[in-house]
Short mmCIF file of N, CA and C and ligand atoms in Angstrom, two decimals:
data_model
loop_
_atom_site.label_atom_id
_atom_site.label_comp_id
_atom_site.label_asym_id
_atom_site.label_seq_id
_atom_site.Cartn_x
_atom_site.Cartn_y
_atom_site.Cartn_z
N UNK G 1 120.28 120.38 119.53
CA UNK G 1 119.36 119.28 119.79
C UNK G 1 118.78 118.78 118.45
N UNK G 2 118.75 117.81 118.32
CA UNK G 2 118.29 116.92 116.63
C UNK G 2 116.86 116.57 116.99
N UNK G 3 115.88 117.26 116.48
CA UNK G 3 114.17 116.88 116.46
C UNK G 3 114.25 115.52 115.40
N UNK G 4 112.97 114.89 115.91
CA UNK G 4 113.13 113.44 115.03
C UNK G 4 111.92 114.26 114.54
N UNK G 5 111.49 114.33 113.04
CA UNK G 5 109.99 114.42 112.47
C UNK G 5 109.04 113.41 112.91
N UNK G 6 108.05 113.88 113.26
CA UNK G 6 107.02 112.76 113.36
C UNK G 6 106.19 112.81 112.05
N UNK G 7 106.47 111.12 111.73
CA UNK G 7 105.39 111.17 110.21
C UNK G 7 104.13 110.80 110.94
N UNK G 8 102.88 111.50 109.47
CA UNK G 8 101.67 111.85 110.37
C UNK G 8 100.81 110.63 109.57
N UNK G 9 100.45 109.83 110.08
CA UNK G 9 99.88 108.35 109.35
C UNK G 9 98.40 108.22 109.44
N UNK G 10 97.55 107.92 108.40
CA UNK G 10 95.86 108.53 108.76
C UNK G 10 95.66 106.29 107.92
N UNK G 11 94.55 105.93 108.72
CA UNK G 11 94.06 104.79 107.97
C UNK G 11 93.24 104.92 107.08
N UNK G 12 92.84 104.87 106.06
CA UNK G 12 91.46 105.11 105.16
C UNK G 12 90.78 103.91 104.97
N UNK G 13 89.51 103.69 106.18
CA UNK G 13 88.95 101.99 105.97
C UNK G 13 87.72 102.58 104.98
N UNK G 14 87.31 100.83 104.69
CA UNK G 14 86.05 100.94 103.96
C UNK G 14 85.88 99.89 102.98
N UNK G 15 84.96 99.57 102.24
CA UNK G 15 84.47 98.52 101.26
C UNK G 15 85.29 98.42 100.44
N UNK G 16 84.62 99.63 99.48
CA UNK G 16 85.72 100.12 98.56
C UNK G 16 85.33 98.88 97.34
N UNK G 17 83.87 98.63 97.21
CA UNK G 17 83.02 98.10 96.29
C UNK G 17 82.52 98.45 95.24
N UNK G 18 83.02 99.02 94.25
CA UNK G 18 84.36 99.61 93.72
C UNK G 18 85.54 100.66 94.34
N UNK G 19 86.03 100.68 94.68
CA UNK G 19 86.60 102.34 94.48
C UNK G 19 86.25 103.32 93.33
N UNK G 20 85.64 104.36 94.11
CA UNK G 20 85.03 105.36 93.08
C UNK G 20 86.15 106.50 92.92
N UNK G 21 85.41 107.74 92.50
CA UNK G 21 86.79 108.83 92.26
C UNK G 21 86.37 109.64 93.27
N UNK G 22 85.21 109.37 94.32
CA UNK G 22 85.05 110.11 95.28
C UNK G 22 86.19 109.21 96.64
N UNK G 23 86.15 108.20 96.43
CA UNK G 23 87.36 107.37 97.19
C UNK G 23 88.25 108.29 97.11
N UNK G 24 89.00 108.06 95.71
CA UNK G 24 90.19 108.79 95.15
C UNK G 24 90.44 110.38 95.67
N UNK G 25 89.59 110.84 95.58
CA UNK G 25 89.38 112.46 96.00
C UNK G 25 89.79 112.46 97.36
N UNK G 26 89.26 111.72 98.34
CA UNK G 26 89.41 111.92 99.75
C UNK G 26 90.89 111.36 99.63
N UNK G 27 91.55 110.21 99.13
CA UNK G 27 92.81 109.72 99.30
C UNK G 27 93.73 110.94 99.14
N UNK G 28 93.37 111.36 97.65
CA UNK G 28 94.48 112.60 97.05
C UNK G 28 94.60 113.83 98.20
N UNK G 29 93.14 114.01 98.70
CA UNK G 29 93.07 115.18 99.71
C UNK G 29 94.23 114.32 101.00
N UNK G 30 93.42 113.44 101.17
CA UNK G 30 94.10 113.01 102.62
C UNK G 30 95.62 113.48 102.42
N UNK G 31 96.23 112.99 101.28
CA UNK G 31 97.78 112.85 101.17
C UNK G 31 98.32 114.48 101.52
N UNK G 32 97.65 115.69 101.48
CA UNK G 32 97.94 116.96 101.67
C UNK G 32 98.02 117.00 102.90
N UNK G 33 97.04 116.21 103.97
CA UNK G 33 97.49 116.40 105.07
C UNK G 33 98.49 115.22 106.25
N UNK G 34 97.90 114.45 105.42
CA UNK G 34 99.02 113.36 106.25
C UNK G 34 99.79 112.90 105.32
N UNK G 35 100.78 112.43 106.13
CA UNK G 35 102.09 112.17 104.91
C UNK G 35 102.18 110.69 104.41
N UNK G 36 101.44 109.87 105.09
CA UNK G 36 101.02 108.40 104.83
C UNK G 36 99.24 108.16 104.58
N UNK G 37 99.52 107.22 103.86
CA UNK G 37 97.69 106.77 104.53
C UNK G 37 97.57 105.09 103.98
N UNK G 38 97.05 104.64 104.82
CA UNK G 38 96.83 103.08 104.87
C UNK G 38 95.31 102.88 104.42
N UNK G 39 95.26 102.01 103.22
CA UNK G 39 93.40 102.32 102.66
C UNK G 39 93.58 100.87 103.14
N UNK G 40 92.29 100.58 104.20
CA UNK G 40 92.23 99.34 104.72
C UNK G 40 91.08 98.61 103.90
N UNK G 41 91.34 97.71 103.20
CA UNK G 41 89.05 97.47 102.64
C UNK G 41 89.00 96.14 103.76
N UNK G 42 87.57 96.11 104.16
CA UNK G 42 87.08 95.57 105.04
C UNK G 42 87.10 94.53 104.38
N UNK G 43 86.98 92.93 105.15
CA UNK G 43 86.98 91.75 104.75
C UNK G 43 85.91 91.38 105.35
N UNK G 44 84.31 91.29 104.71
CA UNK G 44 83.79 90.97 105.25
C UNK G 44 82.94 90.40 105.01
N UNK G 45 83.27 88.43 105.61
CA UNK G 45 82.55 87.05 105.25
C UNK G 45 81.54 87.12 104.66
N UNK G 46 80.60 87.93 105.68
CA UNK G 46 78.96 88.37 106.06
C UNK G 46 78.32 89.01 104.85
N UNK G 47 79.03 89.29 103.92
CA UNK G 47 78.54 90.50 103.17
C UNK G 47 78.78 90.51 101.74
N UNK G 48 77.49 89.93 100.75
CA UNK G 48 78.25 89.62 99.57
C UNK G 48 78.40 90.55 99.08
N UNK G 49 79.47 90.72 98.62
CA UNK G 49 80.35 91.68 97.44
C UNK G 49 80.22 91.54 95.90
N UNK G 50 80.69 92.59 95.31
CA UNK G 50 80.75 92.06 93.88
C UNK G 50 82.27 92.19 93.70
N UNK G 51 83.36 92.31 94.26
CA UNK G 51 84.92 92.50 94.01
C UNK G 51 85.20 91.64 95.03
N UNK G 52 86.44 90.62 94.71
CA UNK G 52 86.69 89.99 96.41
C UNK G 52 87.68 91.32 97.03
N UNK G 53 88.23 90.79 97.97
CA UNK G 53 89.06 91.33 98.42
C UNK G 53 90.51 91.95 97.99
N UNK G 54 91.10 91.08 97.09
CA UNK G 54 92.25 90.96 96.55
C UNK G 54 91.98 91.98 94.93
N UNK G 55 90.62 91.64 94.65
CA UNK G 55 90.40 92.17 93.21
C UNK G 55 90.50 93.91 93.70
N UNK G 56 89.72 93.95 94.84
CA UNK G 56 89.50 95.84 95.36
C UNK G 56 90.82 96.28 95.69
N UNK G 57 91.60 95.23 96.09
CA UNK G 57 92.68 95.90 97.05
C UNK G 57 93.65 96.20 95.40
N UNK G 58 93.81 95.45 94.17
CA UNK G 58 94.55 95.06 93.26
C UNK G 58 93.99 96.67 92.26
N UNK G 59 92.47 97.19 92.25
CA UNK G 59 91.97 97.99 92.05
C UNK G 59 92.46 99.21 92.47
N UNK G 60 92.59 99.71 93.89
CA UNK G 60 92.85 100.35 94.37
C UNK G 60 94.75 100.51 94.33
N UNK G 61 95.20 99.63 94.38
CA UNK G 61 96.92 99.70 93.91
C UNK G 61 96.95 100.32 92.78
N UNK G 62 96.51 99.70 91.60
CA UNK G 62 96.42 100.13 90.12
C UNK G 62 96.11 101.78 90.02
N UNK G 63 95.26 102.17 90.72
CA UNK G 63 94.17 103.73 90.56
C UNK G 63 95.68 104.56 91.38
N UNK G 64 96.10 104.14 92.36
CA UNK G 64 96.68 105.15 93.32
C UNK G 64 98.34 104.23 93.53
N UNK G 65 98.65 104.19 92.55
CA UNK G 65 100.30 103.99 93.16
C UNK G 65 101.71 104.60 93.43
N UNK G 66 100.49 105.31 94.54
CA UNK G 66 101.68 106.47 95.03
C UNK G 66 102.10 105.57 96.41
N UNK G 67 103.67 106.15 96.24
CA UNK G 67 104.86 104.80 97.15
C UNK G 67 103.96 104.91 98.64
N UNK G 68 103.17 107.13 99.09
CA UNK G 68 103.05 107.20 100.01
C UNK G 68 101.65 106.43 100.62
N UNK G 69 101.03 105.68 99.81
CA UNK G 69 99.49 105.00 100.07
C UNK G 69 100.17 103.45 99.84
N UNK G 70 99.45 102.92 101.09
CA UNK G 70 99.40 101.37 101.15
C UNK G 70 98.34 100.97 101.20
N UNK G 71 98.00 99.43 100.76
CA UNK G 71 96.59 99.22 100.40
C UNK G 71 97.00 97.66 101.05
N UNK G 72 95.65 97.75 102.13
CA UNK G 72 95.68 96.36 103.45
C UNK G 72 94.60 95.99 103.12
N UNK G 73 93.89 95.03 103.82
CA UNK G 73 92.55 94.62 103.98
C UNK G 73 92.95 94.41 105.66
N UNK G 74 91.76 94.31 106.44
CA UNK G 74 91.31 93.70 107.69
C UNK G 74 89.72 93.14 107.88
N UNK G 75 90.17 92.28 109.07
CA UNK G 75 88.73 91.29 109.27
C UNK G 75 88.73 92.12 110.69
N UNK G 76 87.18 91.73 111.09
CA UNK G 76 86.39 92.01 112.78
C UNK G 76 86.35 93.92 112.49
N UNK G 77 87.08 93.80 113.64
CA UNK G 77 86.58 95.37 114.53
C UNK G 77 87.76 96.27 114.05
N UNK G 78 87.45 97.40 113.53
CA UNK G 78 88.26 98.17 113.25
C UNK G 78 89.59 98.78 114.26
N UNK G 79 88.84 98.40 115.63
CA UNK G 79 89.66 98.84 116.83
C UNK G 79 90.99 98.29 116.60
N UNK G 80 90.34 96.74 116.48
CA UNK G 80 91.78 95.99 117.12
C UNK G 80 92.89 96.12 115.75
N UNK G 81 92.18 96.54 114.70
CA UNK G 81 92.97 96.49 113.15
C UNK G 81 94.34 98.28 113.66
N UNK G 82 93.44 99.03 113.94
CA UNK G 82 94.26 100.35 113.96
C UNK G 82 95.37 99.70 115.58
N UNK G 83 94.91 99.64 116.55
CA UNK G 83 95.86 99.09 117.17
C UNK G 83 97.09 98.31 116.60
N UNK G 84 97.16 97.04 116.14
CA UNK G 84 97.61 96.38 115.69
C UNK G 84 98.39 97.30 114.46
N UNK G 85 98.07 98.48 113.78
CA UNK G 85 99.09 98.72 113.24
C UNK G 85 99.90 99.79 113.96
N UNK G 86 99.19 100.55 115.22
CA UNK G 86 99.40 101.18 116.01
C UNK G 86 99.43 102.36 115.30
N UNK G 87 98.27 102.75 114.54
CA UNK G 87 97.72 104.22 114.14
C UNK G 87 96.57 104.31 114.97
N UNK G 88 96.13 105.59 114.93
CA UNK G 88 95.30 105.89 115.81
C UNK G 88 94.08 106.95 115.29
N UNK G 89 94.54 107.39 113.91
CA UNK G 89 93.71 108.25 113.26
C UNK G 89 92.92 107.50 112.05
N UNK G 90 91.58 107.74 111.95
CA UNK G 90 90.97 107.28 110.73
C UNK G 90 90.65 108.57 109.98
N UNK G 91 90.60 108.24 108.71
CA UNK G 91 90.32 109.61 107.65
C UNK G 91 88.40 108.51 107.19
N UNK G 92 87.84 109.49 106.97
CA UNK G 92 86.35 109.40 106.41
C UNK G 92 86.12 110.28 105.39
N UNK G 93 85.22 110.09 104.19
CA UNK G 93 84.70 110.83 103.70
C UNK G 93 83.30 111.16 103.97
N UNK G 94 82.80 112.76 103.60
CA UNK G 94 81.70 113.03 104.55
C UNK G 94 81.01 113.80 103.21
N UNK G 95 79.82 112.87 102.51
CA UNK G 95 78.91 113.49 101.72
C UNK G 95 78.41 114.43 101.68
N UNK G 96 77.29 114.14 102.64
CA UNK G 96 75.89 114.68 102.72
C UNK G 96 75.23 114.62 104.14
N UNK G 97 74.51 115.05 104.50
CA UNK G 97 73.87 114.71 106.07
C UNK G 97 73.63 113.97 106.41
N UNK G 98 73.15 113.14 105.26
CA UNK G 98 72.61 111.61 105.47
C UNK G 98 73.65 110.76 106.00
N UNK G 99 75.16 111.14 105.43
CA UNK G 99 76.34 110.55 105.69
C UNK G 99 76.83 110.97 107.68
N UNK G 100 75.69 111.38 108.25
CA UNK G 100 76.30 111.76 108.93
C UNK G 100 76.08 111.05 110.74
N UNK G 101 74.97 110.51 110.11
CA UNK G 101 74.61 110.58 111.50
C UNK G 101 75.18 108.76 111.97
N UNK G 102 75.06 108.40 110.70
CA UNK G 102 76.06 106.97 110.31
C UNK G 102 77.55 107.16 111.26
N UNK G 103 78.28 108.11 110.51
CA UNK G 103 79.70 108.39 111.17
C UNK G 103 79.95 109.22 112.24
N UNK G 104 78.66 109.79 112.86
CA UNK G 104 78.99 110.06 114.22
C UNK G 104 78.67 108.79 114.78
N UNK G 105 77.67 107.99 115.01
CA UNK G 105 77.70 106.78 115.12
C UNK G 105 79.10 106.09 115.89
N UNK G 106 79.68 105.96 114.26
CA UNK G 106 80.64 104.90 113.59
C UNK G 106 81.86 105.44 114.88
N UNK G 107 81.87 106.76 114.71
CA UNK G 107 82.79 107.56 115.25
C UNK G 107 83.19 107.61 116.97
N UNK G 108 82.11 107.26 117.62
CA UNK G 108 81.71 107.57 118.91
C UNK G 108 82.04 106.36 119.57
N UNK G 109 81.53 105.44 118.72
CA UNK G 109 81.13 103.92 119.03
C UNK G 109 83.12 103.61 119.04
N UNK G 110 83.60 103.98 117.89
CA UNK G 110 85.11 103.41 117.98
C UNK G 110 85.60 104.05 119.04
N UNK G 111 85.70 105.26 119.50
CA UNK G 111 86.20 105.97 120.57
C UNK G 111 85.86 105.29 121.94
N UNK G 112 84.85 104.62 122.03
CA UNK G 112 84.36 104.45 123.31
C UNK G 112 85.33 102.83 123.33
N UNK G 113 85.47 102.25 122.32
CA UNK G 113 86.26 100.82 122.09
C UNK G 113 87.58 101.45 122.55
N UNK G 114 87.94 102.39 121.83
CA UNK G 114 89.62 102.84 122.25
C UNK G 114 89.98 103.78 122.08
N UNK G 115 89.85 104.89 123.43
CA UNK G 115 90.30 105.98 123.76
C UNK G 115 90.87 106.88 122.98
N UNK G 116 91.86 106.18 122.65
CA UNK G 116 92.97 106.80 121.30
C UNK G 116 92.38 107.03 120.25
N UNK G 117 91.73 106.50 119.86
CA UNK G 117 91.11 106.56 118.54
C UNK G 117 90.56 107.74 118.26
N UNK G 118 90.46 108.03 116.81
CA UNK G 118 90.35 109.27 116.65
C UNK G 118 89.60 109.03 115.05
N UNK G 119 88.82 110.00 114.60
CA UNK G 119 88.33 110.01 112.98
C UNK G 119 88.48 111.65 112.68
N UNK G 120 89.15 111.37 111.46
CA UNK G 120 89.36 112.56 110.84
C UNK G 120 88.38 113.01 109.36
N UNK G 121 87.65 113.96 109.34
CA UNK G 121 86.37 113.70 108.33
C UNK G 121 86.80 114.92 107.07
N UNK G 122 87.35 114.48 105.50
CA UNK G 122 86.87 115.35 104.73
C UNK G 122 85.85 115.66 103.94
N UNK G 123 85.46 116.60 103.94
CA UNK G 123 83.91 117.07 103.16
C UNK G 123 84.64 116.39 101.73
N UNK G 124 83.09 115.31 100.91
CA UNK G 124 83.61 115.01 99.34
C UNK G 124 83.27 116.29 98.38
N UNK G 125 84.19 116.80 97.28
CA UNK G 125 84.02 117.58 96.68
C UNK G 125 82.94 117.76 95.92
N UNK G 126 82.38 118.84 95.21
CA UNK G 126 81.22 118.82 94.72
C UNK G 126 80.84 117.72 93.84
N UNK G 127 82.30 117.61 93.13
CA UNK G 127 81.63 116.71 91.81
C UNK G 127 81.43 115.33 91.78
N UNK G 128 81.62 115.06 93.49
CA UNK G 128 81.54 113.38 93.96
C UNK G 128 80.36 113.40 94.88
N UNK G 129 79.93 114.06 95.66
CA UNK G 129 78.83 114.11 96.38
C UNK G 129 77.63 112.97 96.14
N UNK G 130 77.72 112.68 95.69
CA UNK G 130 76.23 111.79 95.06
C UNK G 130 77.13 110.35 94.44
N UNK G 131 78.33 110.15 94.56
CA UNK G 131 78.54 109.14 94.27
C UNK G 131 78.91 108.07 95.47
N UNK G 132 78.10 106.64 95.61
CA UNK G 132 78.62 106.04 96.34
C UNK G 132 78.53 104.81 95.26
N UNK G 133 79.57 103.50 95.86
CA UNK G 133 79.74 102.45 95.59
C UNK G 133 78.49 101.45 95.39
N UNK G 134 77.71 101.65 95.81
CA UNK G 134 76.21 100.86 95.69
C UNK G 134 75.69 101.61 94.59
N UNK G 135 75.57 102.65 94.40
CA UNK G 135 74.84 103.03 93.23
C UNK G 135 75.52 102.77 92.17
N UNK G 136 76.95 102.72 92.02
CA UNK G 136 77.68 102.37 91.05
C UNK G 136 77.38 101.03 90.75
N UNK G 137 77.37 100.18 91.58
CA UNK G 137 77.21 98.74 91.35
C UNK G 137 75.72 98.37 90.72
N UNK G 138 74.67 99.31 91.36
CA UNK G 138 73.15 99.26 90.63
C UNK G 138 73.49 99.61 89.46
N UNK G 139 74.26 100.82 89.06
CA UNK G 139 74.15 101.53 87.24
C UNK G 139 74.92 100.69 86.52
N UNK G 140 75.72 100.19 87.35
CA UNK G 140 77.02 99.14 86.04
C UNK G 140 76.11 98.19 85.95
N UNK G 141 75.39 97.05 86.52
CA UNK G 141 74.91 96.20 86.45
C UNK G 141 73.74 96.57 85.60
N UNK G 142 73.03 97.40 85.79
CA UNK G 142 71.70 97.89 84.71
C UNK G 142 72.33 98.30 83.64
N UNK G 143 73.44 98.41 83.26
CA UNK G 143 74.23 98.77 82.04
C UNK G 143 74.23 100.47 81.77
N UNK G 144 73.57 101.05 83.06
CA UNK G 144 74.30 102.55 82.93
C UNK G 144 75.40 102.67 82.64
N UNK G 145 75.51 103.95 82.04
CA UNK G 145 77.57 104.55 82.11
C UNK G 145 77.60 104.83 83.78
N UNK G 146 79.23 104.67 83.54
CA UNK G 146 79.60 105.28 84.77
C UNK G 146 81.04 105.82 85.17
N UNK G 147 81.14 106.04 83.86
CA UNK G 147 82.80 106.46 83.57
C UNK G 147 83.08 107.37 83.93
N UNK G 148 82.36 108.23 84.48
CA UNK G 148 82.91 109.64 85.11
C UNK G 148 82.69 109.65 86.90
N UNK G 149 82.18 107.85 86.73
CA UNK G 149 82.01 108.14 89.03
C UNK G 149 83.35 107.11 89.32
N UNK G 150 84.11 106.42 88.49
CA UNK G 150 85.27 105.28 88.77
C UNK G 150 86.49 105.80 87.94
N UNK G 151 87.47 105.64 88.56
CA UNK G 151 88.36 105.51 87.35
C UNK G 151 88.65 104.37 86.85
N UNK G 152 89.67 104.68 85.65
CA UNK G 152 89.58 104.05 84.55
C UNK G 152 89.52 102.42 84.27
N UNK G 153 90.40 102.05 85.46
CA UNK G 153 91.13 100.73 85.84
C UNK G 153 89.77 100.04 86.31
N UNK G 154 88.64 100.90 86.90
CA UNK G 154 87.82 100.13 87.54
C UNK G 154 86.58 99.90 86.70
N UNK G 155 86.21 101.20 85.53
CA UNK G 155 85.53 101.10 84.77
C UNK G 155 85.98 99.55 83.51
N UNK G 156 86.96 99.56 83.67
CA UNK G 156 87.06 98.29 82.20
C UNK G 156 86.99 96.93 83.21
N UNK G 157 87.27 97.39 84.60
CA UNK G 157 86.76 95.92 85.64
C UNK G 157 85.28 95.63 86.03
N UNK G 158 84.47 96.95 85.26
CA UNK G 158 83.23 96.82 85.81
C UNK G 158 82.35 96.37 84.25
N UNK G 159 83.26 96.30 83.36
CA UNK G 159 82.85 96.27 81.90
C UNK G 159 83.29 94.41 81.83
N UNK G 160 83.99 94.27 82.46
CA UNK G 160 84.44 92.98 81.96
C UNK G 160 83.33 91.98 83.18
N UNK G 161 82.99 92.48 84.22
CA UNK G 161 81.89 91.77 84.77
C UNK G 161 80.75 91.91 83.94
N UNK G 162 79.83 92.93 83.26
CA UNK G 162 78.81 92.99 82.37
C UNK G 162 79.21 93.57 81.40
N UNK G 163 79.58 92.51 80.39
CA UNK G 163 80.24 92.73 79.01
C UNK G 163 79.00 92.65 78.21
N UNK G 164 78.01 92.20 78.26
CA UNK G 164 76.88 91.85 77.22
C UNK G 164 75.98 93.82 77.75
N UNK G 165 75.96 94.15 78.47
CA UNK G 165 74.97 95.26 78.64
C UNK G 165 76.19 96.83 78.73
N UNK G 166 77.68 96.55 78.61
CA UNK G 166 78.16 97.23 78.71
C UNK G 166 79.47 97.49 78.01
N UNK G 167 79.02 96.41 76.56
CA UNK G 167 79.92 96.68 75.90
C UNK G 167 80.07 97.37 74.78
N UNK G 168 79.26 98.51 74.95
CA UNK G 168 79.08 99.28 73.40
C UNK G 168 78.72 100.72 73.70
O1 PNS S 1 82.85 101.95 103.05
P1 PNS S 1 81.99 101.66 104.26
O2 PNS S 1 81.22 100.39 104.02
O3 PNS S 1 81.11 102.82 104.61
O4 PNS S 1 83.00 101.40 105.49
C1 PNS S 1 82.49 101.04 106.76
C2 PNS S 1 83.62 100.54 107.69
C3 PNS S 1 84.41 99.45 107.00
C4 PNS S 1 84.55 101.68 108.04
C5 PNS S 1 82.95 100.01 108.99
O5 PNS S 1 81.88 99.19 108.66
C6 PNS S 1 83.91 99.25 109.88
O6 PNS S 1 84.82 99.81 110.44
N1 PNS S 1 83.68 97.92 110.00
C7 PNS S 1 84.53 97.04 110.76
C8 PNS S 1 83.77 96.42 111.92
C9 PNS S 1 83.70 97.37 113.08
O7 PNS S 1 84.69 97.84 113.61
N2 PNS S 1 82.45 97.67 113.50
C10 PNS S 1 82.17 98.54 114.60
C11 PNS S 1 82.26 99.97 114.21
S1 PNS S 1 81.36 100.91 115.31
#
């Protein structure tokens, strides 16, 4: 009898306003357990950004171009986005407590939209814990460093937006 493998496909949504290396961390982890992963960044009208869409998604290609990660964007409801590619698992990263009561939330609320649906949560490693994308965007803009919460590709994209407070 010939078994077909089932490949195991996880979505990774989110802003992704920069992509940080705590992004990266959960991606690299994810890839140990699923053999695909789709990083979706949200498109969203409502919500000013400092990266468009194309710049995060172009960010995120550059940082991670491994053949097994694809990098999408989607608009609306996350439901109808995982349908439509007909995955059914989301991967999350999971800080702190504070991070939590957000993604049970987030988590419950999608399940109740579509049955199938499912979130898969890795704890962020120690040395990312405290990094999110908003604080990055407060320290780059105040002309903090921040070369050790982005990689590299994103740090000289966050240098070339504040070149006068962050170029020396
Ligand atoms: O990186 P973020 O901002 O924490 O990601 C949040 C994201 C994009 C996963 C979440 O806001 C989302 O899925 N938005 C799409 C709209 C949606 O489906 N809302 C209902 C979820 S209960």
């Amino acid at each position: 009898m010939m078994l077909l493998a089932r490949v195991a496909i996880a979505i990774y949504p989110g802003s992704f306003d920069p992509l940080t290396n705590g992004h990266l961390s959960i991606i690299q982890r994810g890839l140990t357990v699923f053999d695909r992963l789709i990083v979706a960044v949200l498109n969203n009208s409502r919500k000013q950004s400092m990266f468009t869409v194309e710049e995060r998604k172009a960010l995120i290609r550059e940082a991670m171009p491994d053949p097994r990660v694809e990098v999408d964007s989607f608009q609306g409801l996350l439901v109808h986005y995982t349908r439509k590619k007909d995955v059914h698992v989301i991967l999350r990263g999971l800080r702190a407590v504070s991070d939590f009561e957000y993604e049970f939330q987030l988590a419950n609320m999608n399940r109740k939209l579509d049955p199938q649906f499912d979130t898969v949560f890795m704890m962020t490693g120690q040395d990312s814990f405290y990094i999110s994308s908003q604080l990055v965007r407060e320290v780059a803009s105040l002309g903090g460093e921040v070369a050790e919460l982005v990689p590299a590709n994103v740090l000289r994209a966050l240098r070339e937006k504040f070149p006068a407070r962050n170029g020396g």
